[in-house]
mmCIF file of C-alpha atoms in Angstrom:
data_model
loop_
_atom_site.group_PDB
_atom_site.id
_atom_site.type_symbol
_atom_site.label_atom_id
_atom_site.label_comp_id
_atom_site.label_asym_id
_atom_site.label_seq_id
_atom_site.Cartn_x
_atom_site.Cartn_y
_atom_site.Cartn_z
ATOM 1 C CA UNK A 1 -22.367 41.090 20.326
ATOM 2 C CA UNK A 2 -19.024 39.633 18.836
ATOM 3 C CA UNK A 3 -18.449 37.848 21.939
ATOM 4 C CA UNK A 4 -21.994 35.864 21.600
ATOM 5 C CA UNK A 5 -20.884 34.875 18.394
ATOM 6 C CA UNK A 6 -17.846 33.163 19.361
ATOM 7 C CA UNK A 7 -19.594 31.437 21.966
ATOM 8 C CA UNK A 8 -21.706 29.982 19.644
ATOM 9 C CA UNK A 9 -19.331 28.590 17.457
ATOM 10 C CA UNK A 10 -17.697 26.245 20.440
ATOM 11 C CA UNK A 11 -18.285 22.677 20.400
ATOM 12 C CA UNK A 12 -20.526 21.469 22.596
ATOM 13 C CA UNK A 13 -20.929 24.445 25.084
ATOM 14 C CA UNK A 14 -17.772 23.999 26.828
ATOM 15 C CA UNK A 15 -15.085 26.845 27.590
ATOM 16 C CA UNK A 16 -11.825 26.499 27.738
ATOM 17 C CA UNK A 17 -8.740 28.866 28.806
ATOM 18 C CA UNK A 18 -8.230 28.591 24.849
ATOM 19 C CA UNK A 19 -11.110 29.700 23.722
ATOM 20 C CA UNK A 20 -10.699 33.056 25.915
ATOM 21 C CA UNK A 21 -7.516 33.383 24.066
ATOM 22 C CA UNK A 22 -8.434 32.899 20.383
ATOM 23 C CA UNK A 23 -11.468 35.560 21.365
ATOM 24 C CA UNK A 24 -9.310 37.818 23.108
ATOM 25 C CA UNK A 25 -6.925 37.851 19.803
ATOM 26 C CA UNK A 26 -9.672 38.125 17.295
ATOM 27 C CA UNK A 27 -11.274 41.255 19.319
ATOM 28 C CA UNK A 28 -7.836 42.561 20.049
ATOM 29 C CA UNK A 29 -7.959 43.034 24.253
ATOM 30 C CA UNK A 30 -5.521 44.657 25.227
ATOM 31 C CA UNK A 31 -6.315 45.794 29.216
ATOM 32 C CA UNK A 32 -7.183 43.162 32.189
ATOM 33 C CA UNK A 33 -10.970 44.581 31.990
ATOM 34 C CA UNK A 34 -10.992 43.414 28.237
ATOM 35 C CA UNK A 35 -9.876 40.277 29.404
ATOM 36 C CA UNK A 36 -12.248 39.823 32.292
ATOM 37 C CA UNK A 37 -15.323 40.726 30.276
ATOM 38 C CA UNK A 38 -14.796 38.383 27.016
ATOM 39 C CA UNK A 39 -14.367 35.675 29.810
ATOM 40 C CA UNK A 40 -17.702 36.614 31.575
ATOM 41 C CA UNK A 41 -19.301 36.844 28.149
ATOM 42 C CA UNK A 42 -17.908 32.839 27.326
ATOM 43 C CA UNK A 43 -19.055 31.804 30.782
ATOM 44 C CA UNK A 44 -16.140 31.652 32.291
ATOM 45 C CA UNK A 45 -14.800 34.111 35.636
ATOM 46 C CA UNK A 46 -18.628 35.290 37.254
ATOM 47 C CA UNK A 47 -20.440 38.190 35.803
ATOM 48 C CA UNK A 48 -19.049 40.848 33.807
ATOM 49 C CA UNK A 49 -17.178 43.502 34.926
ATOM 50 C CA UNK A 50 -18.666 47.127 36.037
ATOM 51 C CA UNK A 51 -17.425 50.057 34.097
ATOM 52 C CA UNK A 52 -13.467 51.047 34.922
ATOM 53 C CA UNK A 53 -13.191 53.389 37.758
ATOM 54 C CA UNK A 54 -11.200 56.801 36.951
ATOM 55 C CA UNK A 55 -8.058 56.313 37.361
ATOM 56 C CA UNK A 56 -4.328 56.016 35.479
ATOM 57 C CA UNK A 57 -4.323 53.998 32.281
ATOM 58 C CA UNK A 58 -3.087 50.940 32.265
ATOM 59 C CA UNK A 59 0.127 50.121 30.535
ATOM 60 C CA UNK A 60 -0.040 48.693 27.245
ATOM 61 C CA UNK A 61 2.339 46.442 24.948
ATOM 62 C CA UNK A 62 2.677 46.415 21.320
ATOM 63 C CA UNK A 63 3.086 42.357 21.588
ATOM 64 C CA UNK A 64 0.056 40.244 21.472
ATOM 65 C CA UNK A 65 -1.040 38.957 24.782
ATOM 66 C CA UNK A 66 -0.978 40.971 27.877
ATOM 67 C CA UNK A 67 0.872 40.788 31.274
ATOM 68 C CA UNK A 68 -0.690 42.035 34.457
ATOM 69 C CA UNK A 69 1.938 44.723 36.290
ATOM 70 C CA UNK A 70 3.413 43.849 39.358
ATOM 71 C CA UNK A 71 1.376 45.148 42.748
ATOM 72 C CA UNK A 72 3.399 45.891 45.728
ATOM 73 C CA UNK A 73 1.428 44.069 49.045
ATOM 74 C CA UNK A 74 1.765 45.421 52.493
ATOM 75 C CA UNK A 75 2.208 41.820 54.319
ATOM 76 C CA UNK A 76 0.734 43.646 57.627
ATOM 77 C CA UNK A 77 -2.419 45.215 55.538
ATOM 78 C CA UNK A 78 -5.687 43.002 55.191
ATOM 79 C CA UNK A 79 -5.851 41.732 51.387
ATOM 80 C CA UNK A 80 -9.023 42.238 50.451
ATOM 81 C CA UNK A 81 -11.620 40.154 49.031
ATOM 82 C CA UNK A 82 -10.373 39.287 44.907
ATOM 83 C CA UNK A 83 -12.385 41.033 41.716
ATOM 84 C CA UNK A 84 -15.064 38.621 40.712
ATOM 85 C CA UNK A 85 -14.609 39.831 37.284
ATOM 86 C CA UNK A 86 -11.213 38.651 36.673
ATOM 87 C CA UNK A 87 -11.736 34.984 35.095
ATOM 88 C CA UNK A 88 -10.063 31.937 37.949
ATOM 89 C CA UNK A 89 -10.159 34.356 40.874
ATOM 90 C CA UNK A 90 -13.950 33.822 41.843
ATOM 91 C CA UNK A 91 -14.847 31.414 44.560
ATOM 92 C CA UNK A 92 -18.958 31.282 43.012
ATOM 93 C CA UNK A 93 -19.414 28.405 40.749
ATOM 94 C CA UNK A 94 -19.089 29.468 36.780
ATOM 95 C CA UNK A 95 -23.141 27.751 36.837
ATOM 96 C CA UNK A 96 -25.624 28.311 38.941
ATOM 97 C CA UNK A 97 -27.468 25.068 37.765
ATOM 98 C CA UNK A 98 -28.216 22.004 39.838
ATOM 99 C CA UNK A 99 -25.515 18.792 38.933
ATOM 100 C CA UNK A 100 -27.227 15.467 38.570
ATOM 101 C CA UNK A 101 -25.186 12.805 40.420
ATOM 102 C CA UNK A 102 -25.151 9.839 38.518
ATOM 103 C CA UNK A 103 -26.522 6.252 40.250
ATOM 104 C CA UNK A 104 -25.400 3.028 39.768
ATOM 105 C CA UNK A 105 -27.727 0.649 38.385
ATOM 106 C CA UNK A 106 -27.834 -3.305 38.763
ATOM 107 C CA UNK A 107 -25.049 -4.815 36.882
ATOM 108 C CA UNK A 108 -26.638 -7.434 33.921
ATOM 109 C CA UNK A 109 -24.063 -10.666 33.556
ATOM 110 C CA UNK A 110 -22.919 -11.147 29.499
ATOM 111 C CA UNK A 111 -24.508 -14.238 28.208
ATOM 112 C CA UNK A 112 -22.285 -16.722 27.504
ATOM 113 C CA UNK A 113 -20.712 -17.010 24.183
ATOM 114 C CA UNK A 114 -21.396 -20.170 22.355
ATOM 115 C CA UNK A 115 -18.783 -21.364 19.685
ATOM 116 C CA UNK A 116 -19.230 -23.341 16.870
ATOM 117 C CA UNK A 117 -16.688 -26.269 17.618
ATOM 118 C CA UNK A 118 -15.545 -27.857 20.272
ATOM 119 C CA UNK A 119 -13.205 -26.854 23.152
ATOM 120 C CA UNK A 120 -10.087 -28.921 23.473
ATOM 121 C CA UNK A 121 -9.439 -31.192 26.155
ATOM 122 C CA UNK A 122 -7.914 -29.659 29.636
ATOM 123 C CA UNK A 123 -3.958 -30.512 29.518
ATOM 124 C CA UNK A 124 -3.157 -33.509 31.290
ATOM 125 C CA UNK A 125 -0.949 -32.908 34.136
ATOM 126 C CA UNK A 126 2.287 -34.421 35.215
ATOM 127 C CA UNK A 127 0.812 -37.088 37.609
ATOM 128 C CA UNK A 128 -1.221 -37.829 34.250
ATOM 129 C CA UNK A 129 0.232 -40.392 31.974
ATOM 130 C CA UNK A 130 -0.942 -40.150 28.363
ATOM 131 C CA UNK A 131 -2.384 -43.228 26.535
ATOM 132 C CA UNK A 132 -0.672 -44.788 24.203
ATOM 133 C CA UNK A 133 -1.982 -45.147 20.484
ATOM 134 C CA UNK A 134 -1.965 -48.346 19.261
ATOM 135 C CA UNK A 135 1.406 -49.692 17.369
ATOM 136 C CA UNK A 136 1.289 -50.807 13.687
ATOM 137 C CA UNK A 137 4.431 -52.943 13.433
ATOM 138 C CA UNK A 138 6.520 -52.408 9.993
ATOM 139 C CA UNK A 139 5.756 -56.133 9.527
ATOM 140 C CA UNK A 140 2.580 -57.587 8.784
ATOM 141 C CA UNK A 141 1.245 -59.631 11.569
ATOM 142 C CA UNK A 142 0.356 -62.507 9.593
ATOM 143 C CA UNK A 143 3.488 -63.174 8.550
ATOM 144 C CA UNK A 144 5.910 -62.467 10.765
ATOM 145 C CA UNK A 145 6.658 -65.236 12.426
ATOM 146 C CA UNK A 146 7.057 -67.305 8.967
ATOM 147 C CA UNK A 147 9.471 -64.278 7.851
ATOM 148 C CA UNK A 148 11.778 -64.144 10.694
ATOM 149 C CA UNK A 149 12.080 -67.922 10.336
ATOM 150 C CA UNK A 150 12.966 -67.479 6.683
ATOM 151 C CA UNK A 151 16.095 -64.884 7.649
ATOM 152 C CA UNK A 152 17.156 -66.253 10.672
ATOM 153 C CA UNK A 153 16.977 -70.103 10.308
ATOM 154 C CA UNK A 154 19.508 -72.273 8.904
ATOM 155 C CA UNK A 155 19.333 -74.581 6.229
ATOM 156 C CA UNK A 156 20.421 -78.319 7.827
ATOM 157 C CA UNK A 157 20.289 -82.301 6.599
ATOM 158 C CA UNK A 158 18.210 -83.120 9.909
ATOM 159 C CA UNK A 159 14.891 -83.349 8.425
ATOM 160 C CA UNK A 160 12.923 -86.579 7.877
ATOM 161 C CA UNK A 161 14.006 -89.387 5.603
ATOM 162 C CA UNK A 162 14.984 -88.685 2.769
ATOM 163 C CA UNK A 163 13.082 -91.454 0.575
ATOM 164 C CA UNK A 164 13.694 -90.451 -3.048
ATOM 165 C CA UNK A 165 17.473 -90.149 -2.695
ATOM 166 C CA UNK A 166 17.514 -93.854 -0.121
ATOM 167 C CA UNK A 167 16.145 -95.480 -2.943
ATOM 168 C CA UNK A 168 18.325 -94.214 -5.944
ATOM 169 C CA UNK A 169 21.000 -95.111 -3.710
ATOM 170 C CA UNK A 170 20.354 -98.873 -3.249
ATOM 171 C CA UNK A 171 19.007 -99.270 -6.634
ATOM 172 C CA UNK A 172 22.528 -98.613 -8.274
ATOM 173 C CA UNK A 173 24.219 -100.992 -5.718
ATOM 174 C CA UNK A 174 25.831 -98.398 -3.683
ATOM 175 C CA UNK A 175 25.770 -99.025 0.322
ATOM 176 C CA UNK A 176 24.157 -96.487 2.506
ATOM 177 C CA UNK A 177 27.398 -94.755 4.591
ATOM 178 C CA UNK A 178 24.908 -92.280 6.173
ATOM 179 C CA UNK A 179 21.223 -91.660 6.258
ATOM 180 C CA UNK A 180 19.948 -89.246 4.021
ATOM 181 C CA UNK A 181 17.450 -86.810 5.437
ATOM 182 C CA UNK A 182 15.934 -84.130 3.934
ATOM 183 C CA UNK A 183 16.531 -80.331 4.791
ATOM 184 C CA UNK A 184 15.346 -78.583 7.397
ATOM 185 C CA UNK A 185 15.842 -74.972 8.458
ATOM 186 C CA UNK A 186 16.349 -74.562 12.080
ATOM 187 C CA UNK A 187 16.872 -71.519 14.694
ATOM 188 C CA UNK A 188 18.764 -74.233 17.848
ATOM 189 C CA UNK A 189 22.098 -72.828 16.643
ATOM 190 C CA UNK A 190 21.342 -69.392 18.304
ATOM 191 C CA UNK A 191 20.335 -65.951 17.299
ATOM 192 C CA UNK A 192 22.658 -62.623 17.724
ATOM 193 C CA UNK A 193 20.563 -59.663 17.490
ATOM 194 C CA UNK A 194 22.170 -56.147 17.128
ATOM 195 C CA UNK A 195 19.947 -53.346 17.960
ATOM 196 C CA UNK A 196 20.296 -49.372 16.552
ATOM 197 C CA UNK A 197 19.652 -47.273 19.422
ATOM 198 C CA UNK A 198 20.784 -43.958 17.466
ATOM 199 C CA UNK A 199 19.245 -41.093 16.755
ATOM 200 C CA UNK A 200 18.271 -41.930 13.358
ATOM 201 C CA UNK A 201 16.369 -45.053 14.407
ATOM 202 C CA UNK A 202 14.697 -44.010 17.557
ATOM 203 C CA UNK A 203 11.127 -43.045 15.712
ATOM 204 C CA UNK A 204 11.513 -47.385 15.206
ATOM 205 C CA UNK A 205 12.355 -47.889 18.591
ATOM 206 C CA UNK A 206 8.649 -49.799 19.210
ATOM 207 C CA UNK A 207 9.345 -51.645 15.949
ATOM 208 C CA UNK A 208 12.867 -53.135 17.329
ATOM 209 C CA UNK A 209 10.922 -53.997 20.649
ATOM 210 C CA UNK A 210 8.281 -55.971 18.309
ATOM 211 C CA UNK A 211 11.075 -58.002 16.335
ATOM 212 C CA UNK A 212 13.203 -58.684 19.392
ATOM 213 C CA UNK A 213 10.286 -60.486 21.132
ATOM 214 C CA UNK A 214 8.836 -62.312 18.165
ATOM 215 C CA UNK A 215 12.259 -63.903 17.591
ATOM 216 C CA UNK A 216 12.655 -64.825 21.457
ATOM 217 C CA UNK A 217 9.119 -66.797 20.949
ATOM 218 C CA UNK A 218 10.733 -68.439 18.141
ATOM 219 C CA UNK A 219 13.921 -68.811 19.368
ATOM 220 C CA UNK A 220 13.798 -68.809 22.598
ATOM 221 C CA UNK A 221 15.006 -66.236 25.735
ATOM 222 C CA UNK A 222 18.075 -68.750 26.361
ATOM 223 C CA UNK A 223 18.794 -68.928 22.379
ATOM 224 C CA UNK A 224 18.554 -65.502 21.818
ATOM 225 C CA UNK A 225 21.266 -62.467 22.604
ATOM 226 C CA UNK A 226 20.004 -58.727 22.630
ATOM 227 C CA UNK A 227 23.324 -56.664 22.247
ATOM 228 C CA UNK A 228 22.416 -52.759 22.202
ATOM 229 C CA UNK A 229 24.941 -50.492 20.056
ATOM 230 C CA UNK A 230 24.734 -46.536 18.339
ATOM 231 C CA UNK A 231 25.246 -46.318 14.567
ATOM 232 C CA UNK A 232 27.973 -49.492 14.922
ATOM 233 C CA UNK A 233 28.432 -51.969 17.209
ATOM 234 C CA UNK A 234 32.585 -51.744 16.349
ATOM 235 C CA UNK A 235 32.600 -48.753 18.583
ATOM 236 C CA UNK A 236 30.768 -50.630 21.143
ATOM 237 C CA UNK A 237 27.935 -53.089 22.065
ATOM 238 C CA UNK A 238 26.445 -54.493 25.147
ATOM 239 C CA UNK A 239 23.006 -56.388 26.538
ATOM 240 C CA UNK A 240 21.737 -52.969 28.765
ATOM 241 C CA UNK A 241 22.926 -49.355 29.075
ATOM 242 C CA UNK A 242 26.162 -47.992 27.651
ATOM 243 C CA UNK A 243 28.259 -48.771 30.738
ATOM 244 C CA UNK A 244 27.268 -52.467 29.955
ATOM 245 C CA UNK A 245 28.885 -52.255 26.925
ATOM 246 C CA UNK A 246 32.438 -53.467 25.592
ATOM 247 C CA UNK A 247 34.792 -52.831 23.012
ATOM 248 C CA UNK A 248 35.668 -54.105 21.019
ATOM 249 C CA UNK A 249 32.405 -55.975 20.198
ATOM 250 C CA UNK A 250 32.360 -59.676 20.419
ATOM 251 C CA UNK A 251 30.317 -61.939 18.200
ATOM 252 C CA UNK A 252 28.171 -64.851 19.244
ATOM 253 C CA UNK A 253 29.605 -68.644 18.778
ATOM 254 C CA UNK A 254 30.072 -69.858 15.209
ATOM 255 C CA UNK A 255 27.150 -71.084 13.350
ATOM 256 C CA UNK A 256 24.969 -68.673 15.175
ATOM 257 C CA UNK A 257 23.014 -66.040 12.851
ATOM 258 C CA UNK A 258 23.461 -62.577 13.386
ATOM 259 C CA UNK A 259 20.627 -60.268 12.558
ATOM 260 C CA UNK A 260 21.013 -56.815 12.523
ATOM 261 C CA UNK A 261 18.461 -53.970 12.996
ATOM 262 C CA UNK A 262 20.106 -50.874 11.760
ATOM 263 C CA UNK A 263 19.859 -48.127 8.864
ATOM 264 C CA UNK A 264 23.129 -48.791 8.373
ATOM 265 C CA UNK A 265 23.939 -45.012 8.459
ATOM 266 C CA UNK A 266 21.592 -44.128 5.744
ATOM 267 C CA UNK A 267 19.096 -42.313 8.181
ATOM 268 C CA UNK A 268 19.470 -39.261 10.351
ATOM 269 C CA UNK A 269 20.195 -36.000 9.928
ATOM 270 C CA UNK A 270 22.604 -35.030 6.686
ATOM 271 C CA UNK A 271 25.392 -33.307 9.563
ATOM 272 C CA UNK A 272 25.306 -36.298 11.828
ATOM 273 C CA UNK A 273 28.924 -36.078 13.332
ATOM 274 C CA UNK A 274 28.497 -39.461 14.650
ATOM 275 C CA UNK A 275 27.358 -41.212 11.217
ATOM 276 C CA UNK A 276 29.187 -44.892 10.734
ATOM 277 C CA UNK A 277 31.604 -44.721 7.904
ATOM 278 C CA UNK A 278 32.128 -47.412 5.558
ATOM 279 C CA UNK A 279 34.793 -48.645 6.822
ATOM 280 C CA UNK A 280 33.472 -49.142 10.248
ATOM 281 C CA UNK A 281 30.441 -50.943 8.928
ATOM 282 C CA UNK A 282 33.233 -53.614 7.271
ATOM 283 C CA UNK A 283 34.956 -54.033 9.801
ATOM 284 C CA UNK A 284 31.894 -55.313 11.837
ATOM 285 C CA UNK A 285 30.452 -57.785 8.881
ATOM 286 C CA UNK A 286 34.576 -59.204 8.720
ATOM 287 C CA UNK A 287 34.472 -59.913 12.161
ATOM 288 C CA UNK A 288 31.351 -61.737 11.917
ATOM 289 C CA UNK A 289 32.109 -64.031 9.282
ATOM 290 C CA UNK A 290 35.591 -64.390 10.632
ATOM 291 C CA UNK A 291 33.680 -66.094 13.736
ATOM 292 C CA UNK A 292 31.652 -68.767 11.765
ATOM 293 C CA UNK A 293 28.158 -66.561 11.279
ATOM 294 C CA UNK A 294 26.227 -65.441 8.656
ATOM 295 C CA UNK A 295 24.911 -61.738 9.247
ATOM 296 C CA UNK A 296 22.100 -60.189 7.899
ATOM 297 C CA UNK A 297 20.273 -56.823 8.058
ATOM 298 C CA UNK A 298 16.210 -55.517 8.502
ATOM 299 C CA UNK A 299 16.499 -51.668 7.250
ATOM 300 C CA UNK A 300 13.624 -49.747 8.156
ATOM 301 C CA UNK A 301 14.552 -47.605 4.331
ATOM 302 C CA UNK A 302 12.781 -48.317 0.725
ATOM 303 C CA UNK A 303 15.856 -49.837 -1.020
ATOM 304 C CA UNK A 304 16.759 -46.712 -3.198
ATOM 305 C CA UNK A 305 17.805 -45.391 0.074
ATOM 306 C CA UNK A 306 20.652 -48.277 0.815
ATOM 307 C CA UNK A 307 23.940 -47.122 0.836
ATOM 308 C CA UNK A 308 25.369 -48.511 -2.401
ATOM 309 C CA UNK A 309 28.614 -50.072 -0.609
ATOM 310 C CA UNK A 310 26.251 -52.152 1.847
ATOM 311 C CA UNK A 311 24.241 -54.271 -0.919
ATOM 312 C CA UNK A 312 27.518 -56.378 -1.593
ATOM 313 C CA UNK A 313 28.603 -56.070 1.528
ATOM 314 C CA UNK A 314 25.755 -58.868 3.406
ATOM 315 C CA UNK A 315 22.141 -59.900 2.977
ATOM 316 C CA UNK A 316 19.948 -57.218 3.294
ATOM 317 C CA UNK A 317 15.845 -57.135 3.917
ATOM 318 C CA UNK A 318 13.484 -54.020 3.755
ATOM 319 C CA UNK A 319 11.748 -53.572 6.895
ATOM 320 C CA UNK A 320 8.479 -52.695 5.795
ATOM 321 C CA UNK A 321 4.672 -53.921 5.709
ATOM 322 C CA UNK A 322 5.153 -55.143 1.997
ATOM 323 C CA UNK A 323 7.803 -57.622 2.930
ATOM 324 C CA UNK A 324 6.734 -60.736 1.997
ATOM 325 C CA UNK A 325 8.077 -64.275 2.671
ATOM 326 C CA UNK A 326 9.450 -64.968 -0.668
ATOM 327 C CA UNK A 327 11.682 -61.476 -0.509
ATOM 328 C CA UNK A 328 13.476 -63.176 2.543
ATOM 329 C CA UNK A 329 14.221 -65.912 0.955
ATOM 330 C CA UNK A 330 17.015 -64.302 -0.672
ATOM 331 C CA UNK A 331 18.814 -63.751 3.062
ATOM 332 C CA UNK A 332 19.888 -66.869 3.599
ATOM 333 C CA UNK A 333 23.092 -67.920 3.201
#
């Protein structure tokens, strides 16, 4: 039959309202028993239905599909039992084979996936505090007490005797009005140390620590002065926080030396608002000299990085591990 044949051509045995439809098309149903029987043929609605009982035609419409007419029910009257051949109205089951009801089975655990490097490290928490790598001062160790006392010392007549010149002296007949010593550079007139605490010179922050206590063992805590200042100490400077400090900045007592650990705005980023100007930076150096001191400057930069209006301006050391001794030299006044 033609009806066999469509059923065979389904996917996988299953029968959908569709599939009655596309059938019902192809064959051209027209009447509710049509209908009912290519249903019963796909599986779907019970058996098929028995042979039409005489009786009045039922209507027919020239559009494809078909509508069942409208059936006037007595509420009071008994319905009775529906047509087992009209497809979604049968209460038996479309198969009359057994269902298997699927069983659980024993769940298996995944084995564990093994990766080929390492996990990282569980995040510390808050409580936590992280340890500190170890610091590689810009300086080299070895020399960094001998190079501070290079920049920072002065040059005085207080040294030992002075035999060479003695000598020359009496040997031409000329008295002795004072005793001639040789030079001696010394740090017991005092060290002023400005410290950068801008942005531009916070990665150096641990470097500026380092210096400031090497030059207190030199110098000593009494002989030296920490004043803390951002990007120039004209705008302010003070020993602690910035409500210790005062402006306009004061300079230590003449003869002291002033060191100063700054970029000297060279550093940062290009749109710093709060960059030092020129001016600003001349201003400072005047007022040191006008107070009897000789400044001088450790820039954490390569010197092609100086501003070009600061290498006149005062005495100026690279702060970096290939500073040697004989470059500071050169600072002193």
């Amino acid at each position: 039959m033609r009806g066999e044949a469509w059923r065979e051509d389904l996917p996988g045995g299953e029968i959908w309202l569709g599939d009655v439809a596309r059938a019902a098309r192809a064959l051209g149903a027209r009447s509710a028993e049509d209908y009912a029987r290519i249903a019963a043929l796909l599986g779907m609605g019970g058996l098929p239905a028995e042979p039409p009982r005489p009786g009045p035609e039922p209507a027919r419409s020239d559009a494809p599909g078909w509508q069942a007419p409208a059936r006037e029910e007595d509420p009071e009257r008994p319905q009775p039992d529906a047509d087992p051949s009209v497809f979604g109205q049968s209460d038996r089951p479309a198969c009359s084979e057994t269902v298997t009801v699927l069983v659980p089975v024993d769940e298996r655990p995944r084995s564990p996936h093994r990766w080929t490097t390492p996990t990282l490290p569980r995040p510390r928490g808050r409580d936590q505090a992280g340890r500190r790598p170890p610091h590689l001062p810009l300086l080299a160790p070895r020399s960094t007490a001998a190079l501070l006392t290079m920049v920072l010392s002065r040059v005085t007549h207080e040294g030992e005797l002075d035999v060479e010149r003695a000598t020359e002296e009496l040997a031409h007949a000329r008295p002795l009005t004072a005793i001639p010593r040789l030079p001696l550079p010394t740090l017991r007139h005092g060290v002023q140390i400005l410290a950068d605490t801008s942005g531009a010179m916070e990665p150096f922050a641990r470097d500026v620590e380092d210096v400031i206590g090497h030059i207190r063992a030199l110098a000593g805590v009494a002989g030296t002065q920490v004043l803390r200042f951002a990007d120039v100490p004209v705008r302010g400077a003070g020993p602690g926080s910035r409500a210790t400090w005062q402006r306009p900045y004061r300079p230590p007592r003449p003869g002291a030396r002033v060191l100063i650990l700054s970029d000297l705005g060279a550093g940062g980023p290009v749109l710093n608002p709060w960059r030092a100007t020129e001016q600003e930076w001349r201003a400072t150096i005047d007022t040191i000299r006008q107070r009897g001191c000789a400044p001088v400057a450790l820039v954490p930069l390569p010197q092609r990085y100086w501003p070009r209006w600061a290498r006149g301006l005062l005495p100026m050391l690279s702060w970096d591990r290939g500073t040697t001794v004989g470059m500071a030299l050169g600072t002193r006044p």
